[in-house]
Structure formats: C-alpha cells, structure tokens
Short mmCIF file of C-alpha atoms in Angstrom, two decimals:
data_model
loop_
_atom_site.label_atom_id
_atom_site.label_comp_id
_atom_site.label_asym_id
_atom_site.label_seq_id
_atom_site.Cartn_x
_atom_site.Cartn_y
_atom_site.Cartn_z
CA UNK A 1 35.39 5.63 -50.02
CA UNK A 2 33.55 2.55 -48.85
CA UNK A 3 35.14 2.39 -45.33
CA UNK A 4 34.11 6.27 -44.87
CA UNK A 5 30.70 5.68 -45.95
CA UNK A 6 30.53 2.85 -43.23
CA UNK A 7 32.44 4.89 -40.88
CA UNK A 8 29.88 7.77 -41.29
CA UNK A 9 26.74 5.71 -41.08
CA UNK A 10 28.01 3.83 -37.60
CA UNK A 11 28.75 7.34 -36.52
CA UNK A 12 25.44 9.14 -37.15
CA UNK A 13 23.90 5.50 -35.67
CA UNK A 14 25.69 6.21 -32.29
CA UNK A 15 24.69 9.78 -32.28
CA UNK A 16 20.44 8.86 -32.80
CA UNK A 17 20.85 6.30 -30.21
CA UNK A 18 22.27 8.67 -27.61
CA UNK A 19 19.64 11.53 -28.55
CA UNK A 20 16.97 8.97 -28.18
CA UNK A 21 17.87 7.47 -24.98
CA UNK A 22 18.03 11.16 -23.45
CA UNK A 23 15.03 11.96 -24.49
CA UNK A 24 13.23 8.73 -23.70
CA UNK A 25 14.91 9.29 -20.01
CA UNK A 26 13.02 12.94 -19.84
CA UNK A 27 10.01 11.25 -20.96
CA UNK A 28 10.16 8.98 -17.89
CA UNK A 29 10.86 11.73 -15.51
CA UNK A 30 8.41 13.83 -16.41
CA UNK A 31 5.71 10.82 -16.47
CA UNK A 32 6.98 10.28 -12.99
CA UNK A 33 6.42 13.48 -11.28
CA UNK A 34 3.15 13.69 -13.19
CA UNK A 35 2.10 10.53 -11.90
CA UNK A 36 3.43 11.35 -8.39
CA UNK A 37 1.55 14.26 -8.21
CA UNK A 38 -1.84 12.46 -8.99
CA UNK A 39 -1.27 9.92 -5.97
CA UNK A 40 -0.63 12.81 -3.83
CA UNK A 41 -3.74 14.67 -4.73
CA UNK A 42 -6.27 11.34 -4.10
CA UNK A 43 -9.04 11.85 -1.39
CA UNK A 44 -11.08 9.83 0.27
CA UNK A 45 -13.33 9.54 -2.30
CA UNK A 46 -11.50 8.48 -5.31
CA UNK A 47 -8.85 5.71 -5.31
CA UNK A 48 -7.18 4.96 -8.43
CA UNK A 49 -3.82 5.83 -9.49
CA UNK A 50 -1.58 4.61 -12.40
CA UNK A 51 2.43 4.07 -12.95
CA UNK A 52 4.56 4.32 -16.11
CA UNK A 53 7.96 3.11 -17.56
CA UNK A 54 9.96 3.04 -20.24
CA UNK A 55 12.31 0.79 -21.44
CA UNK A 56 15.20 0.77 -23.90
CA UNK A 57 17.06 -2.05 -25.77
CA UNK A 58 19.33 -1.15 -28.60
CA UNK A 59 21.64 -3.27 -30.88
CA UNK A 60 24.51 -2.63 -33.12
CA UNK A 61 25.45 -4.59 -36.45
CA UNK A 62 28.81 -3.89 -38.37
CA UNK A 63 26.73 -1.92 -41.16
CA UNK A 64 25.27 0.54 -38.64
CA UNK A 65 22.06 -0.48 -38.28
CA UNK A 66 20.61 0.52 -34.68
CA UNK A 67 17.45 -0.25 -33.23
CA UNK A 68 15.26 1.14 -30.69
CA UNK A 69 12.34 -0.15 -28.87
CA UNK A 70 10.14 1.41 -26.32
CA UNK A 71 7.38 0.30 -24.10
CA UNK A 72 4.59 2.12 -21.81
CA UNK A 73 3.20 -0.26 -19.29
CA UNK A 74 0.15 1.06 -17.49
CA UNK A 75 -1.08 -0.37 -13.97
CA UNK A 76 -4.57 -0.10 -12.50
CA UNK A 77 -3.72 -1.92 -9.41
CA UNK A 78 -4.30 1.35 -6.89
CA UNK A 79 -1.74 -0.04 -4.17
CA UNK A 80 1.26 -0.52 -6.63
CA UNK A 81 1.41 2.81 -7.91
CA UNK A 82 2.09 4.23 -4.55
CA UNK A 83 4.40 1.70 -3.82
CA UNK A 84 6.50 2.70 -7.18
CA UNK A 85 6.06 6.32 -5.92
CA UNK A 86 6.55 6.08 -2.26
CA UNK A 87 10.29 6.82 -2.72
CA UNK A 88 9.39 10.32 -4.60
CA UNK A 89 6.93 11.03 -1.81
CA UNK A 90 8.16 13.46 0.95
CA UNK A 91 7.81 12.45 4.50
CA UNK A 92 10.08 10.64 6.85
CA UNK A 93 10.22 6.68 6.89
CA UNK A 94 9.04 5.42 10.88
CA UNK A 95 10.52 1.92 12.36
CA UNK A 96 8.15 0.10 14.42
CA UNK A 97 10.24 -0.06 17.39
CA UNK A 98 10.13 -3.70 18.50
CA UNK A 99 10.83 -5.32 15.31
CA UNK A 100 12.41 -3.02 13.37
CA UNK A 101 9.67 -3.12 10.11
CA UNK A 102 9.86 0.32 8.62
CA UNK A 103 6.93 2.33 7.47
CA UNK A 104 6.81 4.88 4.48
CA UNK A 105 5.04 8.10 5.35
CA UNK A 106 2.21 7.52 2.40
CA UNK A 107 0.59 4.44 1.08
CA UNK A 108 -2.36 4.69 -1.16
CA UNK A 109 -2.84 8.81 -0.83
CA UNK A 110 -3.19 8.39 2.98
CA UNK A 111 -1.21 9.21 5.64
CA UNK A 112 0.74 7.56 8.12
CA UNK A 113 -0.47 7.54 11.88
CA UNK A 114 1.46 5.10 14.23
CA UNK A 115 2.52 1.51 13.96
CA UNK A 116 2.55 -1.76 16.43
CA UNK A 117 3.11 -5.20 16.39
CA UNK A 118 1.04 -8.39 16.78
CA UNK A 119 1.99 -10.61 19.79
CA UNK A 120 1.23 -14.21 19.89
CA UNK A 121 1.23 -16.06 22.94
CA UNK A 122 2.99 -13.48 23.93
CA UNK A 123 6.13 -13.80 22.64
CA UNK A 124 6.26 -14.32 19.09
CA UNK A 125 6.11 -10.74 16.78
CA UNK A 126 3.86 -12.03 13.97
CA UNK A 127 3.84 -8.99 12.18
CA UNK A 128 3.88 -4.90 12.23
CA UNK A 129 1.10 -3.54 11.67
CA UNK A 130 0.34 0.45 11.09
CA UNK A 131 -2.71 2.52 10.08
CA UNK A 132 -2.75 5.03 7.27
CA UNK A 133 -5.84 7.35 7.40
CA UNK A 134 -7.36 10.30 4.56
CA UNK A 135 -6.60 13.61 6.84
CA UNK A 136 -9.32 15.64 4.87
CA UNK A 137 -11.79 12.99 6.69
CA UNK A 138 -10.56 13.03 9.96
CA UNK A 139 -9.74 16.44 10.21
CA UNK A 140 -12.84 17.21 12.31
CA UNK A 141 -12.04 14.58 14.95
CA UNK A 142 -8.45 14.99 15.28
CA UNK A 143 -9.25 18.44 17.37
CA UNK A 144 -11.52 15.89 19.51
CA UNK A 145 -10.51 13.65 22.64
CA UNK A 146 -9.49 9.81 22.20
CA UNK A 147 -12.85 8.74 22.80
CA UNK A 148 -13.99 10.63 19.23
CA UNK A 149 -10.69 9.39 17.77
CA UNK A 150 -11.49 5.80 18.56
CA UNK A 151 -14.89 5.51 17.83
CA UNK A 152 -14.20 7.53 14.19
CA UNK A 153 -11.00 4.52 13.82
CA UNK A 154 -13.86 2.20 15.06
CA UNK A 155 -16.17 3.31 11.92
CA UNK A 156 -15.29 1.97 8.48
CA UNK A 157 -17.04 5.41 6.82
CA UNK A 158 -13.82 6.51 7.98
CA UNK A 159 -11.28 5.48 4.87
CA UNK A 160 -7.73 4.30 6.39
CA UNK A 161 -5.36 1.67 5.01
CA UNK A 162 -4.06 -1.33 7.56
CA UNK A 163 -0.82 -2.37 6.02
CA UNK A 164 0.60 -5.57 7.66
CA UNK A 165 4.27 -6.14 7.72
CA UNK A 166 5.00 -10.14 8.12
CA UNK A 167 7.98 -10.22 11.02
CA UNK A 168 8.38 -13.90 10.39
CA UNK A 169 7.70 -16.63 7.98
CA UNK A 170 3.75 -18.01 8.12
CA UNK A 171 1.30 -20.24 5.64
CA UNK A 172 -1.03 -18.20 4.23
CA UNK A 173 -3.57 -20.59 5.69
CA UNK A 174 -2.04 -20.50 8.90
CA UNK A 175 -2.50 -16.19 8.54
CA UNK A 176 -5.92 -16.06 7.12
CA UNK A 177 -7.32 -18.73 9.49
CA UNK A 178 -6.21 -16.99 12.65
CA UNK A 179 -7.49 -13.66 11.14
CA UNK A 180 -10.95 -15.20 10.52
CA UNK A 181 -11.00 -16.60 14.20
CA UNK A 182 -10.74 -13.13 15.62
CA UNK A 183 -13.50 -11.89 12.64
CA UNK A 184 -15.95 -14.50 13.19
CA UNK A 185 -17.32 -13.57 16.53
CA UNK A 186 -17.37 -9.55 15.93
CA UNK A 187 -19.53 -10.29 13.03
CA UNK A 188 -22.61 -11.35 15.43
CA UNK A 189 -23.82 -14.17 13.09
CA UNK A 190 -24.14 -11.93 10.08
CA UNK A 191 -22.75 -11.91 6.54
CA UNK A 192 -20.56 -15.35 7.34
CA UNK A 193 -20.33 -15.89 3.79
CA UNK A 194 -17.75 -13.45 3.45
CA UNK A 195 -15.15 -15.23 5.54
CA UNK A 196 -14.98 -17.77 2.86
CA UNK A 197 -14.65 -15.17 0.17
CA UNK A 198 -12.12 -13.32 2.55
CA UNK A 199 -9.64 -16.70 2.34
CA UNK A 200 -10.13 -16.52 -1.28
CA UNK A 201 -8.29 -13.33 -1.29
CA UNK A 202 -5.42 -14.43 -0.21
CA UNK A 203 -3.09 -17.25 -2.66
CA UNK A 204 -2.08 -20.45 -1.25
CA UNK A 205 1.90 -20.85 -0.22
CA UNK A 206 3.90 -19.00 2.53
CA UNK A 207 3.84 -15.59 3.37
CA UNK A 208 7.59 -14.58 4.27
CA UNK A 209 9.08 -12.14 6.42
CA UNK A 210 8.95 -8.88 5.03
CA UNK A 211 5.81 -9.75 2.81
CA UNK A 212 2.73 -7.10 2.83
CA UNK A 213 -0.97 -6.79 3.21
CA UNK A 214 -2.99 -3.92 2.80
CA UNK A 215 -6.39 -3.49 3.66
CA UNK A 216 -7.84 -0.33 2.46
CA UNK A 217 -11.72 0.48 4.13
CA UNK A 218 -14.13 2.82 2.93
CA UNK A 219 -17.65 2.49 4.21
CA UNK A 220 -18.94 -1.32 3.52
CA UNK A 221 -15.79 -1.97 1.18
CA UNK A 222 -13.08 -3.70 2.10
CA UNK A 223 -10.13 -4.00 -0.77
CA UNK A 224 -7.55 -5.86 -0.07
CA UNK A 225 -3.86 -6.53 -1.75
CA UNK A 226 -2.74 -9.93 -0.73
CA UNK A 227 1.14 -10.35 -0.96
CA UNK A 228 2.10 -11.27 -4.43
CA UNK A 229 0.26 -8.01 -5.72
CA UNK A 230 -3.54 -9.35 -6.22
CA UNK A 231 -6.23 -7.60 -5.35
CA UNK A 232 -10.02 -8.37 -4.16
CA UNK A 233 -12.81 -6.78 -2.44
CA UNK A 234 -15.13 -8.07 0.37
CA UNK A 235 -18.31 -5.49 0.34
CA UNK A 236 -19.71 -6.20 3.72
CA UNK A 237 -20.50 -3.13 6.54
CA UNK A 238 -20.68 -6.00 8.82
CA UNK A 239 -17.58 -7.91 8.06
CA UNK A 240 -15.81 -3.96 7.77
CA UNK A 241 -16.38 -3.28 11.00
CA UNK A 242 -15.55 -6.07 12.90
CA UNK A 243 -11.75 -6.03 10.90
CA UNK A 244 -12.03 -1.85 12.62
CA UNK A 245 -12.58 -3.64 15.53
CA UNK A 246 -10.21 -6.17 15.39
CA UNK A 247 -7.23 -3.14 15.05
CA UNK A 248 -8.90 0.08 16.93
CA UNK A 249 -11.50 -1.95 19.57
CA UNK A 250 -11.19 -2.75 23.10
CA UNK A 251 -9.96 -5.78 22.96
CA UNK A 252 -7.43 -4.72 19.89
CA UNK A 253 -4.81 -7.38 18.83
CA UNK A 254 -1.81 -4.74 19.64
CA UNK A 255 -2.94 -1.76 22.00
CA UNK A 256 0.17 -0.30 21.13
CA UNK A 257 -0.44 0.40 17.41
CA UNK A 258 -4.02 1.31 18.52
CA UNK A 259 -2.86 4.17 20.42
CA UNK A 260 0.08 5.07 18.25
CA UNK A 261 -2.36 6.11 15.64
CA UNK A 262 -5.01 7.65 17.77
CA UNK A 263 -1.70 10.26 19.05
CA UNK A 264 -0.55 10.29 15.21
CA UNK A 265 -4.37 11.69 14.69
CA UNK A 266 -4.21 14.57 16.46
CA UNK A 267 -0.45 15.53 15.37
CA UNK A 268 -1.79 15.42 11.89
CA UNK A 269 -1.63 18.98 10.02
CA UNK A 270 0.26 20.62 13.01
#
C-alpha cells in the first residue's frame, strides 16, 4: 500500500509540473505579442517600451515533492526591448553591402532607411552605420526633393535613431575621441561641456567587432546606449545638431549612408 501511495503522489507531481510549465509557456507568449505590439505602436513622441520573461526551474525528490519557481523581470531600458522584439517584428533584415553588418528593419519604433560605412584613411571600414527615422514625422518631407530630405535629416526636431555597427575591434577611447574631433568644430564654441559628459557615456575597455551604439535624437536630446547596454543622455540643441551634421551634412563621414537614407525616405509608406 505504501509503494502505491508513493507511486501515486510522484505521479500526480509529474502531471502539475507539466500543466504548469504549459501554462507558464502561454503566459510568455502572450506577454510577448502584447509587448511587441506596444513597441510597434511608439511615435515620435513617446519612447519607452518594456520586455518580459519567465523562467522555470523544477526539482524532483524520491517522495514526490516538486517545486516550481517563476520570475517576471521588467526592463525600462527603451533600446533593449526592441532588441528582444526585433525578431517578432516584420520587415526584411538589409546587409550593408561593403562589410556585410546586417540591419533589422525596426529599432526603437522607427524605421529603417539606408545604411553605410565609415572609412578611415580610406581604407579601413570602422563601422556600419544606418539611420532609423519616425515615418509619422517625416511623412510630409518624404513627398519633397533631397534638398527638404536633407535639411529635415539635418534637424534634430526630426526623431531618428543612428545605430553604429563596430566592423573591427577599437578602444572605446580611441572611438569616442575621434567622434568628439569631428563634434568639436560643428559646435561653433558652444555648449563644450558636453563633450566631456559625451565620453562619460561611453565605459572604458574595447569595443569589438559586432558591438552597437545607438543614438536616438529628438529635438535638444540626445540618448544614447553605449555597448554593454547603458544608457545616458546629453541635452544640448547645439551638440544635437552638429552629431546630424556629422551623419546627414556636407561634409558627412560616409556619403553613402547619407544618401541611402535620404532614397529610403521617400520609399517609405509606398
């Protein structure tokens, strides 16, 4: 009667852990598409998203005894929520041609509009860069020339997200200091102070290939999310539009990507 008993109890112990785990697997689907379907819906003028999981660890003794544990993490970084999602997302994935980087067709709610890569001394592919921009606010000037196209790339009231794509291994120093020497002299003497808070931003250490930086501007914020997942804002309309100008001005450190995402503009919504 004993062994029965036993047998019964390790039964029944099997069967809750199996209805639990199915339902617990429901649970995280359902978060999932909820979740996805906030990113999707973000405009320009809210940025905030969240992502969920749950996870399961169970254990067996020889008296039947099961337990279950479950956990609910919740993330306000903005830029890793879309990442987690990115995969549910639809849209096609684009390789930047002359390294090979690829590019999901959403980051951060916005939309993907052409990709480059920065040449140094012109040879060495630093990194891919591509621009991601909020269609709702450029669907006035997509139906406009280049000229109207540039100059709305050129102004930060315009959101868009720069995501940089590290080709090759680099210090962070290294990075941040060549990035400030093209800054420095489109700021026109104003709001230095931010270059130092800029460095800040990003941790000390290398940055590897394959690492990522996004830069996400909205009017005289700039919020950045280094490589190892922090984030930081610089809140400067100076210092936001000389990094526009760094990636959409004349002198533009790849014309390629430039004019990648000034075509990807106008194809947007057609």
């Amino acid at each position: 009667p004993q062994t029965s008993n036993l047998r019964f109890q390790l039964m029944l112990s099997v069967q809750i852990l199996s209805r639990t785990f199915a339902n617990s697997r429901q649970l995280l689907v359902r978060r999932t598409i909820a979740s996805t379907t906030r990113v999707s819906s973000l405009s320009y003028s809210r940025y905030q998203s969240s992502s969920s999981c749950v996870m399961l660890a169970a254990a067996a003794a020889a008296a039947g005894a099961v337990t279950v544990h479950a956990m609910r993490e919740s993330r306000t970084c903005n830029c890793d929520a879309s990442e987690n999602l990115i995969s549910l997302q639809p849209g096609k994935i684009t390789k930047e041609k002359s390294t090979g980087i690829f590019f999901p067709q959403l980051v951060n709610g916005m939309t993907f509009t052409g990709c480059g890569v920065r040449v140094k001394w012109g040879f060495i592919k630093v990194y891919a860069v591509g621009t991601y921009v909020d269609p709702i606010a450029f669907d006035y000037v997509r139906h406009q020339g280049d000229y109207e196209i540039v100059s709305a790339l050129l102004d930060p009231k315009y959101p868009r997200t720069i995501r940089l794509v590290m080709n090759r291994t680099l210090s962070n120093e290294k990075f941040v200091n060549a990035l400030v020497e093209s800054i420095e002299p489109r700021m026109n003497g104003e709001d230095l102070d931010k270059l130092e808070e800029f460095k800040k931003l990003l941790p000390p250490g290398d940055l590897v290939s394959g690492a990522v930086i996004e830069m996400t501007i909205r009017g005289d914020t700039l919020l950045l999310k280094n490589s190892i997942g922090g984030v930081g804002a610089i809140n400067s309309i100076v210092f936001c539009k000389a990094m526009c100008n760094i990636y959409y001005g004349d002198d533009a450190v790849s014309p390629d990507h430039r004019d990648e995402a000034v075509q990807g503009i106008k194809k947007m919504n057609k």
